[in-house]
Amino acid sequence: MICMLFFPLIFTGFLIFRRDEVFQRETRKSEEMKTMETITGSTLRTNYKNPDHASLQRLKPLSCWSRLAGLYDSPQVKFYWNIVSYFAFLFLFAVVLMIDFQPLPSAGELLLYIWLLSLVCEEVRQLFHDPDGFGFHNKARMYIQDLWNILDVLSIIIFIAGLVCRLIPQFFYTGKILLCIDFIVFCLRLMAIFTISKTLGPKIIIVRRMMTDMFFFMFLLSIWVVAYGVAKQGILIHNENRLDWILRGALYDPYLIIFGNVPTNIDNAEFDINSCSMNGTDPLKPKCPVLNENQTPAFPEWLTILMLCVYLLFANILLLNLLIAIFNFTFQEVQDNTDTIWKFQRYELIKEFHSRPAAPPPFILLSHLYLFVKSMVLCRPPVKSKEFKEELPLTEEEELLSWEALIKDQYLQSSQQEQSQSVERRIIDTAQKVTTINDRLEREEEGSSAAMEKRLSRLEEQVIQSAKALQWIMDSMRSPDNAAKEAPILFTADGESSEGLRNMPEKDKGGFHISARQFQYPNTKVVRFPVPEEKVPWEVSFTSYMPPHYASEDSGDHVDGSESEALDNYRNPGGRTGMKGRGALSCLGPNLNVDLVLTRLGDSKRSVLEFLAVWDESQAAWALPGGPVQSGENLPVMLMKVLDQKLYETINTNIKEGTKVKQVFEGYVDDSRNTDNAWVETTVLTFHLDRTSPFMDTVATSHGSSQAVQWQEVSGKAQLCSNQRDKVRLIAELHNRKF
């Protein structure tokens, strides 16, 4: 603000320009990089910094004329000059209305008209100025939706009407009245200046909302005002024919009563016959109420006073306090968002003054004349500024999208954490836990008898085996020949060894293509290239995508020198994974797997549906029995290690004949081993064992193999990974079971 008046200060370094800061920062970075390269002897980043050096050459210090033009063309300086100009305009307007309003316009009044003409030209320029290319129709609609623009148009229309009436001698005083009313509108327009303030800007937003609430509240208040006013006027005054006094008694007096101005003509004790006109002939006095023969009011005093008390009770106490409560609610509702709304309004204000000419009114007429000649006479297209709409390069735009995705995830995580810590959420979680515990207790109560019998039978078996062990020890101690006898088996293979593993459930991971985008490739130290959610589909451009290549040594088919061409022929149907090559899979393209869901009905009275699960050492988790298949095979050979050979052949025969074996799923699987060029496709088959099936006993244990097997209940508590748990859900739907 000091430099606005004493502009030579900008040449002394008193004011710092943004171009100078950028130039100094880039110069400092370049010098630091040169020093680092000199000390370390490294030249790896030299080529990378060449673009910055080129841009540094284009950044030159501002000249004296550029500094002067940049100062007076900045939005801040334009805003300050317009504030000074607007206050001067209001001062001149007030002087003309109160001191210098002559039948013939004076010099000050003519200057006021020229000043207003500059404001009209500026409003026209704002209406037609379209830097964003919205079109005139959309631009006009956006213009008229702004409250401040509505006040501008209203003030100009009233001023023109007042000017026309002022120039006609018969309507000279009417024109002055219109101009005085217009001065009020111009003063209200002054509030737009305070939207730039961080303290008053949000308060103006609240005032606007409260004015809307008060506008609708006046409809409710007007019912009581009109009801009481008409009743009072009809009781007190008989046949009043003067319209102004009718409106005064029916509307104006009841409105003043709300603010404490209680009328005296409704009480006989305060009645004064000299304050009214008997026949209503005096235009300055109201008509007297109906009088008796002794010149006293004839209206029922008890009724008028009672009506006044009821009116004050509802209007002053009920409705006004309701209005205060509405204002309080509006304030609390808007207060949380006023800061954000104010920032958007401040942005629009800065954008408006950025496009304004540098000269303030009324000197802005010269700028308008220059723009008119430039666009209409010389037909030069307007210069579009890029300060408010910058197009980023493709690489920077992708980095910005990735950063936005990261910030979005952090925001959602923090929101969920805040929600989980709230009192309402804790109550809901507690209720869910209580419901779950109740269901579990009821379930345990139903199966308590069967569980008790099972525990007793196992206890009896252990007692018998303990007795056998003790007998063997005693025989060994008595006779040395018994020492060579084989020790008895103390425990049967009843699944006890796998009890500890049942407490290791794997959490489901929501979302699409999640496992295939894990940070680290499984069982390796290779790190995948990070792929945001919106960049997973191949159809979306991702120019900075450079995934590493990985193929394990035992992955099977190796590719010769034309590997890059072979990789282009295979694309993961699920999208990008951040890793190319075969990975840990056997071949490029789809790797076919077959999973078998072997089901049976448990021995309990509830006939629980169970499926067979196999312990996977590589994943350290339970999984469905299955494995990779070659072309022409129906079942993987690995199943022979888990199933009985006859059962394996029976299932294979049923697959070929198309009987008993049903296919529940076939397609792509979100596997952690998937890459851009190799992926897992699984076919899930199901085979049900009846109670009378001869194979029921052969699958009851591990069947002598090195793999541990276990029968699990077909339910949402199945201890499997998320994608295999979905397949078990399909099995539950197939058997009409609740999952």
XYZ file of C-alpha atoms in Angstrom:
739
model
C 0.000 0.000 0.000
C 2.958 2.297 0.585
C 4.326 1.480 -2.862
C 0.969 2.413 -4.417
C 1.627 6.022 -3.435
C 5.444 6.016 -3.570
C 6.166 3.721 -6.497
C 9.948 4.471 -6.653
C 10.286 2.184 -3.615
C 9.799 -0.873 -5.848
C 13.207 -0.242 -7.434
C 14.998 -0.368 -4.060
C 14.124 -3.942 -3.100
C 11.441 -2.746 -0.667
C 8.938 -4.987 -2.487
C 9.807 -8.538 -3.577
C 8.297 -9.908 -6.806
C 7.489 -13.556 -7.357
C 9.665 -13.729 -10.473
C 12.667 -12.621 -8.407
C 11.986 -15.305 -5.791
C 11.755 -18.033 -8.462
C 14.931 -16.805 -10.124
C 16.823 -16.769 -6.828
C 15.523 -20.208 -5.829
C 16.441 -21.803 -9.172
C 19.885 -20.155 -9.094
C 20.483 -21.449 -5.582
C 19.457 -24.988 -6.598
C 21.739 -24.893 -9.626
C 24.717 -23.727 -7.558
C 24.101 -26.402 -4.913
C 23.902 -29.107 -7.569
C 27.144 -27.953 -9.187
C 28.855 -27.945 -5.790
C 27.571 -31.455 -5.030
C 28.744 -32.767 -8.411
C 32.154 -31.165 -7.891
C 32.589 -32.745 -4.441
C 31.304 -36.223 -5.327
C 32.560 -36.278 -8.932
C 29.131 -37.601 -10.033
C 27.528 -36.603 -13.317
C 24.414 -38.781 -13.096
C 22.012 -35.880 -12.510
C 23.555 -33.485 -15.005
C 21.330 -34.550 -17.853
C 18.320 -34.554 -15.586
C 18.901 -30.932 -14.613
C 19.363 -29.680 -18.166
C 15.679 -28.676 -18.545
C 15.925 -26.635 -15.332
C 19.037 -24.918 -16.613
C 17.218 -24.070 -19.838
C 14.264 -22.670 -17.928
C 16.679 -20.773 -15.690
C 18.088 -19.053 -18.751
C 14.569 -17.916 -19.680
C 13.968 -16.548 -16.175
C 15.514 -13.111 -16.146
C 15.182 -10.392 -13.485
C 12.301 -7.984 -14.098
C 13.028 -4.663 -15.732
C 12.006 -1.326 -14.229
C 8.959 -0.990 -16.488
C 7.922 -4.592 -15.801
C 8.112 -3.943 -12.067
C 5.972 -0.814 -12.357
C 3.410 -2.501 -14.619
C 3.373 -5.616 -12.436
C 2.697 -3.530 -9.319
C -0.308 -1.612 -10.636
C -1.651 -4.614 -12.559
C -1.692 -6.945 -9.528
C -5.136 -7.882 -8.120
C -4.263 -6.527 -4.663
C -3.411 -3.039 -5.935
C -6.481 -2.985 -8.201
C -8.627 -3.945 -5.221
C -7.214 -1.186 -3.004
C -7.615 1.445 -5.714
C -11.221 0.376 -6.292
C -11.939 0.662 -2.556
C -10.598 4.219 -2.513
C -12.554 5.020 -5.674
C -15.795 3.572 -4.287
C -15.546 5.556 -1.041
C -14.905 8.696 -3.063
C -17.969 7.891 -5.204
C -20.175 7.480 -2.122
C -18.831 10.721 -0.645
C -19.584 12.622 -3.874
C -23.043 11.005 -4.047
C -23.828 12.089 -0.446
C -22.633 15.651 -1.074
C -24.826 15.966 -4.176
C -27.925 14.639 -2.372
C -27.550 16.753 0.775
C -25.851 19.955 -0.392
C -25.634 20.382 -4.166
C -28.888 19.119 -5.724
C -29.953 21.990 -8.001
C -32.633 22.212 -10.753
C -29.797 22.398 -13.244
C -27.057 19.787 -12.659
C -23.925 21.237 -11.135
C -20.336 20.236 -11.940
C -20.240 17.766 -9.027
C -23.478 16.152 -10.172
C -22.177 15.815 -13.750
C -19.020 14.176 -12.388
C -21.301 11.775 -10.476
C -23.067 10.822 -13.728
C -19.743 10.223 -15.487
C -18.622 8.115 -12.539
C -21.768 6.022 -12.755
C -21.229 5.602 -16.507
C -17.825 4.078 -15.786
C -19.466 1.628 -13.357
C -22.051 0.676 -15.998
C -19.306 0.059 -18.584
C -17.426 -2.130 -16.094
C -20.538 -4.227 -15.417
C -21.046 -4.694 -19.173
C -17.409 -5.750 -19.526
C -17.788 -8.304 -16.715
C -20.913 -9.692 -18.407
C -19.180 -10.241 -21.757
C -15.775 -11.212 -20.349
C -15.571 -15.004 -20.718
C -12.000 -16.293 -20.176
C -13.193 -19.843 -19.438
C -15.236 -20.161 -22.632
C -18.632 -20.835 -21.016
C -20.624 -19.029 -23.694
C -22.770 -15.909 -23.316
C -25.866 -17.788 -22.137
C -24.068 -19.610 -19.305
C -22.007 -16.540 -18.477
C -25.148 -14.387 -18.155
C -26.795 -16.999 -15.932
C -23.705 -17.172 -13.701
C -23.587 -13.360 -13.591
C -27.159 -12.926 -12.443
C -26.869 -15.670 -9.797
C -24.340 -13.593 -7.847
C -25.948 -11.438 -5.125
C -23.471 -8.593 -5.583
C -24.173 -8.441 -9.314
C -27.900 -8.268 -8.548
C -27.242 -5.283 -6.261
C -25.139 -3.661 -8.998
C -27.891 -4.022 -11.593
C -30.559 -2.852 -9.118
C -28.551 0.235 -8.133
C -27.938 1.165 -11.783
C -31.627 0.752 -12.700
C -32.794 2.887 -9.739
C -30.156 5.520 -10.548
C -31.306 5.751 -14.181
C -34.954 6.017 -13.061
C -34.059 8.743 -10.570
C -32.016 10.593 -13.201
C -34.920 10.546 -15.677
C -37.363 11.847 -13.056
C -34.838 14.420 -11.875
C -34.528 15.925 -15.391
C -38.350 16.337 -15.655
C -39.418 19.451 -13.669
C -42.762 17.931 -12.578
C -40.979 14.900 -11.026
C -37.896 16.708 -9.708
C -38.485 15.809 -6.047
C -39.496 12.227 -6.959
C -36.168 11.828 -8.733
C -34.316 12.982 -5.625
C -36.196 10.441 -3.510
C -35.240 7.640 -5.916
C -31.603 8.738 -5.816
C -31.663 8.734 -2.005
C -33.017 5.181 -2.030
C -30.347 4.264 -4.558
C -27.691 5.606 -2.185
C -28.807 2.964 0.340
C -28.349 0.217 -2.274
C -24.855 1.506 -3.114
C -23.952 1.451 0.580
C -25.164 -2.161 0.875
C -22.950 -2.992 -2.097
C -20.054 -1.837 0.073
C -20.304 -5.112 2.030
C -18.732 -6.948 -0.919
C -15.429 -5.317 -0.007
C -15.336 -7.136 3.325
C -15.555 -10.581 1.715
C -11.771 -10.431 1.379
C -11.451 -10.305 5.177
C -10.939 -13.594 6.982
C -12.873 -12.249 9.990
C -15.803 -10.442 8.338
C -16.060 -12.570 5.184
C -17.607 -15.632 6.891
C -19.907 -13.350 8.915
C -21.357 -11.864 5.717
C -22.218 -15.379 4.568
C -24.040 -15.995 7.850
C -25.902 -12.679 7.511
C -27.069 -13.663 4.020
C -28.439 -16.966 5.311
C -30.158 -15.208 8.218
C -31.794 -12.737 5.834
C -33.265 -15.694 3.941
C -34.608 -17.161 7.178
C -36.070 -13.797 8.200
C -37.761 -13.377 4.799
C -39.745 -16.590 5.278
C -40.357 -15.777 8.948
C -42.088 -12.528 7.959
C -44.876 -14.554 6.323
C -45.640 -16.161 9.693
C -45.429 -12.835 11.516
C -47.635 -11.060 8.967
C -50.538 -13.404 9.833
C -50.618 -12.119 13.420
C -50.019 -8.496 12.418
C -52.859 -8.436 9.886
C -55.214 -10.422 12.120
C -54.784 -8.110 15.094
C -54.568 -4.907 13.047
C -57.783 -5.446 11.096
C -59.693 -6.515 14.228
C -58.443 -3.480 16.203
C -59.190 -1.057 13.390
C -62.706 -2.435 12.924
C -63.524 -2.240 16.654
C -62.168 1.264 17.271
C -62.902 3.167 14.051
C -66.268 3.230 12.253
C -66.119 3.471 8.433
C -62.691 5.029 7.877
C -62.394 5.944 4.163
C -58.847 7.312 4.049
C -56.493 4.620 2.662
C -53.363 5.943 4.348
C -54.947 5.936 7.799
C -56.475 2.491 7.166
C -53.027 1.031 6.396
C -51.572 2.904 9.341
C -54.112 1.453 11.776
C -54.212 -2.079 10.303
C -50.472 -2.644 9.597
C -48.186 0.083 10.870
C -49.499 0.362 14.446
C -49.470 -3.449 15.082
C -45.922 -3.615 13.692
C -44.764 -0.844 16.080
C -46.384 -2.662 19.009
C -43.847 -5.496 18.523
C -41.053 -3.025 19.335
C -42.824 -1.602 22.430
C -44.811 1.350 20.991
C -48.174 0.563 22.660
C -51.041 2.736 21.295
C -53.067 4.916 23.692
C -56.421 4.882 21.866
C -57.401 1.444 23.179
C -57.598 2.574 26.814
C -60.317 4.961 28.082
C -58.044 6.328 30.794
C -55.550 7.687 28.265
C -58.057 8.811 25.592
C -57.689 12.442 24.411
C -60.393 13.794 22.129
C -58.105 16.588 20.907
C -55.700 14.017 19.353
C -58.271 12.804 16.790
C -60.755 14.162 14.254
C -64.485 13.579 14.791
C -65.446 13.151 11.126
C -61.988 12.274 9.761
C -61.665 15.593 7.920
C -58.264 16.547 9.351
C -55.579 14.831 7.234
C -53.025 15.081 10.062
C -55.197 13.373 12.699
C -56.786 9.925 12.819
C -60.527 9.531 13.011
C -61.946 9.345 16.544
C -63.327 6.030 17.774
C -67.051 5.463 18.290
C -68.183 7.767 21.142
C -71.101 7.746 23.572
C -73.369 10.697 24.319
C -70.959 11.903 27.010
C -68.057 11.979 24.476
C -66.365 8.869 25.876
C -65.261 5.862 23.805
C -67.982 3.278 23.309
C -65.705 0.313 22.475
C -65.411 -2.484 25.091
C -62.218 -1.684 26.907
C -61.820 -5.182 28.367
C -61.864 -6.707 24.871
C -59.278 -4.377 23.299
C -56.883 -4.774 26.234
C -57.307 -8.565 26.191
C -56.620 -8.662 22.431
C -53.481 -6.544 22.953
C -52.201 -8.867 25.695
C -52.734 -11.976 23.559
C -51.081 -10.291 20.569
C -48.037 -9.277 22.624
C -47.816 -12.782 24.085
C -47.630 -14.489 20.690
C -45.856 -11.827 18.623
C -43.286 -10.508 21.102
C -42.587 -13.581 23.189
C -43.311 -16.585 20.986
C -42.489 -15.472 17.439
C -39.498 -13.248 18.217
C -37.894 -15.929 20.360
C -38.601 -18.417 17.575
C -36.759 -16.102 15.193
C -33.799 -15.942 17.583
C -33.759 -19.751 17.777
C -33.819 -19.970 13.961
C -30.898 -17.540 13.765
C -28.974 -19.586 16.330
C -29.600 -22.812 14.389
C -28.528 -21.185 11.119
C -25.377 -19.839 12.740
C -24.403 -23.246 14.123
C -25.198 -24.960 10.814
C -23.254 -22.541 8.625
C -20.360 -21.875 10.987
C -18.592 -25.169 10.197
C -18.610 -24.502 6.440
C -18.248 -20.717 6.284
C -14.472 -20.887 6.082
C -14.589 -23.107 3.000
C -17.345 -21.004 1.384
C -15.403 -17.840 2.126
C -12.274 -19.253 0.475
C -14.234 -19.919 -2.716
C -15.706 -16.391 -2.616
C -12.264 -14.926 -2.025
C -10.953 -16.903 -5.005
C -13.744 -15.509 -7.208
C -12.984 -11.987 -5.978
C -9.274 -12.365 -6.786
C -10.168 -13.812 -10.180
C -12.496 -10.864 -10.867
C -9.903 -8.224 -10.019
C -7.224 -10.087 -11.952
C -9.207 -9.511 -15.143
C -10.141 -5.888 -14.334
C -8.343 -2.955 -15.946
C -5.712 -1.350 -13.760
C -7.305 2.122 -13.608
C -10.048 2.685 -10.989
C -13.369 4.445 -11.797
C -13.904 6.983 -13.332
C -10.508 6.679 -15.088
C -11.458 3.132 -16.065
C -13.417 4.665 -18.981
C -10.085 5.082 -20.814
C -9.370 1.367 -20.390
C -12.868 0.510 -21.637
C -12.360 2.723 -24.680
C -9.057 0.950 -25.406
C -10.687 -2.486 -25.085
C -13.554 -1.418 -27.361
C -11.199 -0.190 -30.070
C -9.024 -3.273 -29.742
C -11.882 -5.783 -30.014
C -14.366 -4.000 -32.309
C -12.214 -1.824 -34.555
C -8.946 -3.773 -34.720
C -10.731 -7.164 -34.275
C -7.992 -8.608 -32.101
C -8.891 -11.709 -30.094
C -8.771 -11.342 -26.319
C -5.710 -12.665 -24.524
C -6.574 -15.649 -22.335
C -4.693 -15.816 -19.068
C -3.456 -19.166 -17.732
C -2.999 -18.150 -14.109
C -6.284 -19.767 -13.037
C -6.344 -22.728 -15.453
C -2.981 -24.395 -15.892
C -2.684 -27.562 -17.985
C -0.158 -29.952 -16.452
C 2.030 -32.335 -18.474
C 0.870 -35.925 -18.605
C 3.565 -37.158 -16.208
C 2.849 -34.468 -13.608
C -0.878 -35.090 -13.932
C -0.371 -38.789 -13.215
C 1.791 -37.967 -10.201
C -0.913 -35.593 -8.992
C -3.559 -38.311 -9.384
C -1.405 -40.773 -7.455
C -0.866 -38.218 -4.705
C -4.599 -37.474 -4.560
C -5.342 -41.206 -4.284
C -2.878 -41.482 -1.377
C -4.370 -38.472 0.400
C -7.879 -39.841 -0.193
C -6.949 -43.154 1.424
C -5.398 -41.360 4.384
C -8.474 -39.179 4.782
C -10.845 -42.142 4.629
C -8.700 -44.032 7.127
C -8.690 -41.090 9.545
C -12.452 -40.651 9.098
C -13.075 -44.310 9.827
C -10.807 -44.100 12.866
C -12.682 -41.063 14.182
C -15.992 -42.780 13.525
C -14.862 -45.943 15.298
C -13.829 -43.885 18.334
C -17.164 -42.091 18.610
C -19.630 -42.988 21.361
C -22.334 -44.040 18.894
C -19.987 -46.391 17.079
C -18.797 -47.944 20.333
C -22.392 -48.587 21.358
C -23.113 -50.265 17.995
C -19.956 -52.391 18.233
C -20.826 -53.406 21.778
C -24.340 -54.397 20.699
C -22.935 -56.476 17.842
C -20.475 -58.212 20.165
C -23.224 -58.990 22.648
C -25.373 -60.420 19.850
C -22.471 -62.535 18.581
C -21.685 -63.880 22.046
C -25.360 -64.667 22.598
C -25.568 -66.604 19.323
C -22.398 -68.489 20.156
C -23.663 -69.395 23.623
C -26.928 -70.659 22.143
C -25.010 -72.706 19.572
C -22.725 -74.142 22.233
C -25.730 -74.938 24.407
C -27.321 -76.884 21.541
C -24.201 -78.973 20.973
C -23.116 -79.241 24.620
C -24.461 -82.774 25.057
C -22.754 -84.089 21.899
C -19.526 -82.325 22.827
C -19.647 -83.757 26.349
C -20.148 -87.290 25.048
C -17.233 -86.841 22.655
C -14.977 -85.549 25.418
C -15.925 -88.456 27.699
C -15.222 -91.019 24.972
C -11.820 -89.458 24.284
C -11.081 -89.444 28.018
C -11.952 -93.134 28.261
C -9.713 -93.886 25.282
C -6.816 -92.011 26.848
C -7.303 -93.876 30.161
C -7.197 -97.220 28.326
C -4.041 -96.188 26.437
C -2.445 -94.935 29.660
C -3.152 -98.304 31.233
C -1.556 -100.049 28.245
C 1.505 -97.794 28.558
C 1.837 -98.510 32.257
C 1.485 -102.242 31.617
C 4.232 -102.073 28.982
C 6.535 -100.215 31.392
C 5.923 -102.774 34.124
C 6.536 -105.684 31.701
C 9.754 -104.056 30.504
C 11.015 -103.653 34.024
C 10.159 -107.272 34.915
C 11.583 -108.980 31.859
C 14.421 -107.675 29.662
C 12.922 -109.551 26.700
C 9.917 -107.238 26.657
C 12.165 -104.207 26.161
C 12.455 -104.949 22.456
C 8.701 -104.872 22.010
C 7.287 -101.908 20.153
C 5.810 -99.237 22.395
C 2.032 -98.880 22.063
C 0.525 -95.917 20.214
C -0.743 -93.547 22.854
C -2.851 -91.225 20.741
C -4.849 -91.591 17.559
C -4.670 -89.224 14.657
C -7.876 -87.367 15.517
C -6.812 -83.893 14.322
C -5.342 -82.760 17.643
C -2.110 -81.546 15.983
C -3.930 -79.069 13.877
C -5.850 -77.426 16.718
C -3.296 -74.671 17.050
C -3.669 -73.836 13.419
C -7.377 -73.241 13.671
C -6.818 -69.946 15.442
C -5.121 -68.415 12.437
C -7.966 -67.002 10.296
C -7.032 -64.990 7.279
C -8.766 -61.621 6.978
C -10.673 -60.859 3.861
C -9.256 -58.107 1.760
C -11.878 -56.058 -0.081
C -11.457 -54.421 -3.439
C -10.559 -55.618 -6.902
C -7.079 -56.738 -7.922
C -5.633 -56.247 -4.438
C -3.483 -59.330 -3.853
C -1.832 -58.973 -7.253
C -0.663 -55.456 -6.296
C 1.052 -56.246 -3.008
C 4.107 -54.159 -2.261
C 6.522 -57.118 -2.328
C 6.315 -60.159 -4.560
C 5.711 -63.282 -2.391
C 8.775 -65.246 -1.198
C 11.138 -62.712 -2.846
C 12.667 -59.322 -2.187
C 11.440 -57.931 -5.510
C 9.281 -54.803 -5.081
C 6.367 -54.171 -7.415
C 5.884 -50.847 -9.196
C 3.129 -48.960 -7.293
C -0.119 -48.873 -9.269
C -2.979 -46.612 -8.024
C -6.523 -47.946 -8.169
C -7.501 -45.689 -11.076
C -4.451 -46.810 -13.128
C -5.118 -50.569 -12.914
C -7.110 -50.919 -16.198
C -5.010 -51.189 -19.330
C -7.302 -48.719 -21.080
C -6.093 -45.903 -18.789
C -2.866 -44.224 -19.917
C 0.063 -44.610 -17.507
C 3.185 -43.274 -19.246
C 5.411 -43.459 -16.169
C 4.606 -47.157 -15.640
C 7.917 -49.084 -15.558
C 7.403 -52.400 -13.728
C 10.377 -54.641 -12.893
C 10.860 -58.012 -14.591
C 10.950 -61.200 -12.535
C 10.919 -64.915 -13.388
C 11.851 -67.530 -10.811
C 14.442 -70.156 -11.711
C 11.962 -73.029 -11.343
C 9.125 -71.321 -13.176
C 9.262 -73.624 -16.171
C 9.186 -72.424 -19.770
C 11.949 -69.944 -20.392
C 11.800 -67.345 -23.136
C 14.615 -66.737 -25.588
C 16.042 -63.400 -26.752
C 12.704 -62.224 -28.116
C 11.181 -62.236 -24.643
C 9.912 -58.652 -24.876
C 7.904 -59.540 -27.986
C 6.504 -62.627 -26.251
C 5.505 -60.580 -23.207
C 3.506 -58.174 -25.368
C 1.275 -61.066 -26.460
C 0.079 -61.709 -22.899
C -1.773 -59.122 -20.821
C -3.327 -59.733 -17.446
C -7.130 -59.415 -17.858
C -7.343 -57.913 -14.388
C -5.095 -54.969 -15.297
C -1.664 -53.782 -14.202
C 0.063 -55.545 -11.307
C 3.373 -53.663 -11.062
C 5.399 -56.715 -12.155
C 6.115 -58.217 -15.573
C 7.441 -61.640 -16.550
C 6.344 -65.077 -15.396
C 7.013 -64.517 -11.719
C 6.618 -67.723 -9.729
C 4.108 -69.196 -12.197
C 4.931 -71.933 -14.658
C 4.244 -70.176 -17.952
C 3.227 -66.920 -19.547
C -0.455 -66.236 -19.986
C -3.119 -68.142 -18.055
C -1.964 -70.813 -15.598
C -4.841 -73.246 -15.206
C -5.684 -74.564 -11.735
C -8.415 -76.889 -10.546
C -9.703 -76.736 -6.949
C -11.930 -79.493 -5.605
C -14.509 -78.774 -2.912
C -15.245 -82.166 -1.347
C -18.312 -81.891 0.895
C -20.070 -84.161 3.353
C -22.643 -84.007 6.134
C -21.119 -84.065 9.614
C -22.006 -86.603 12.289
C -23.770 -84.097 14.513
C -27.534 -83.984 14.807
C -27.662 -80.616 13.042
C -26.275 -82.185 9.835
C -23.604 -79.528 9.398
C -22.259 -79.289 5.858
C -18.455 -79.669 5.872
C -15.744 -79.402 3.259
C -12.199 -80.792 3.095
C -9.311 -78.338 3.574
C -5.562 -79.025 3.099
C -2.726 -77.279 4.915
C -0.598 -75.344 2.389
C 2.989 -75.075 3.634
C 3.969 -72.372 1.098
C 1.129 -70.057 2.122
C 1.081 -71.228 5.772
C -2.717 -71.401 5.637
C -5.595 -73.760 4.919
C -6.612 -74.093 1.275
C -8.870 -76.100 -0.970
C -7.242 -79.265 -2.354
C -6.113 -78.751 -5.904
C -3.274 -77.588 -8.075
C -2.176 -76.851 -11.633
C -3.411 -79.003 -14.492
C -2.008 -79.673 -17.920
C -3.960 -79.657 -21.124
C -6.204 -82.729 -21.370
C -6.315 -83.290 -17.581
C -9.490 -82.957 -15.561
C -7.970 -83.129 -12.079
C -4.484 -82.184 -10.871
C -2.154 -85.078 -10.090
C -1.442 -83.499 -6.701
C -4.913 -84.586 -5.530
C -3.773 -88.205 -5.472
C -1.594 -87.333 -2.467
C -4.657 -86.187 -0.539
C -7.465 -88.426 -1.801
C -7.705 -92.162 -2.032
C -6.768 -93.440 -5.496
C -10.182 -95.036 -6.012
C -11.911 -91.808 -4.991
C -9.632 -89.854 -7.333
C -10.498 -92.145 -10.238
C -14.205 -92.024 -9.382
C -14.256 -88.204 -9.418
C -12.255 -88.138 -12.646
C -14.713 -90.558 -14.270
C -17.709 -88.485 -13.123
C -16.112 -85.377 -14.638
C -15.748 -87.092 -17.981
C -19.320 -88.420 -17.833
C -20.729 -85.108 -16.568
C -22.441 -86.638 -13.506
C -22.339 -85.760 -9.758
C -19.386 -83.381 -10.184
C -20.581 -79.775 -10.580
C -18.608 -76.748 -11.698
C -19.277 -73.688 -9.504
C -16.663 -71.248 -10.773
C -14.298 -70.717 -13.689
C -12.238 -67.619 -14.375
C -9.557 -65.204 -13.248
C -8.303 -65.278 -9.633
C -6.676 -62.386 -7.791
C -3.533 -64.277 -6.775
C -0.444 -62.718 -5.192
C 1.730 -64.535 -7.786
C 0.011 -62.816 -10.726
C 2.035 -60.519 -12.992
C 1.275 -58.446 -16.066
C 2.069 -61.407 -18.313
C 1.151 -64.443 -16.209
C -1.922 -65.039 -14.108
C -3.928 -67.777 -12.436
C -7.263 -68.992 -13.771
C -9.105 -71.456 -11.583
C -11.911 -73.942 -12.125
C -13.701 -74.927 -8.915
C -15.434 -78.323 -8.875
C -17.573 -79.775 -6.106
C -18.260 -83.416 -5.235
C -20.570 -84.451 -2.395
C -20.030 -87.623 -0.321
C -23.191 -89.264 0.975
C -23.323 -90.847 4.415
C -23.464 -94.259 2.758
C -20.548 -93.531 0.451
C -17.756 -96.159 0.693
C -15.210 -93.326 0.419
C -16.409 -91.561 3.572
C -13.877 -93.269 5.815
C -10.960 -92.952 3.409
C -10.951 -89.143 3.663
C -11.511 -88.952 7.403
C -7.769 -88.573 8.094
C -4.671 -87.540 6.178
C -4.697 -90.960 4.540
C -1.043 -91.516 5.275
C 0.206 -88.545 3.265
C 2.537 -85.831 4.445
C -0.170 -83.176 4.059
C -2.519 -82.380 6.939
C -6.197 -82.382 6.074
C -9.181 -81.108 8.017
C -12.945 -81.045 7.695
C -14.289 -77.503 8.164
C -17.826 -76.184 8.383
C -19.214 -74.437 5.299
C -19.738 -71.000 6.871
C -18.343 -67.488 6.947
C -15.837 -68.634 9.584
C -14.032 -70.876 7.118
C -10.264 -70.545 7.623
C -9.377 -69.834 3.994
C -8.073 -66.927 1.979
C -10.635 -64.423 0.699
C -10.951 -65.675 -2.896
C -11.370 -69.313 -1.821
C -13.859 -68.294 0.853
C -15.966 -66.800 -1.940
C -15.968 -70.189 -3.656
C -17.152 -71.843 -0.455
C -19.963 -69.290 -0.356
C -21.085 -70.556 -3.768
C -21.097 -74.090 -2.344
C -23.318 -72.914 0.509
C -25.749 -71.365 -1.966
C -25.713 -74.590 -3.993
C -26.766 -76.608 -0.918
C -29.157 -73.891 0.383
C -27.060 -73.294 3.475
C -26.588 -70.042 5.370
C -23.061 -68.725 4.953
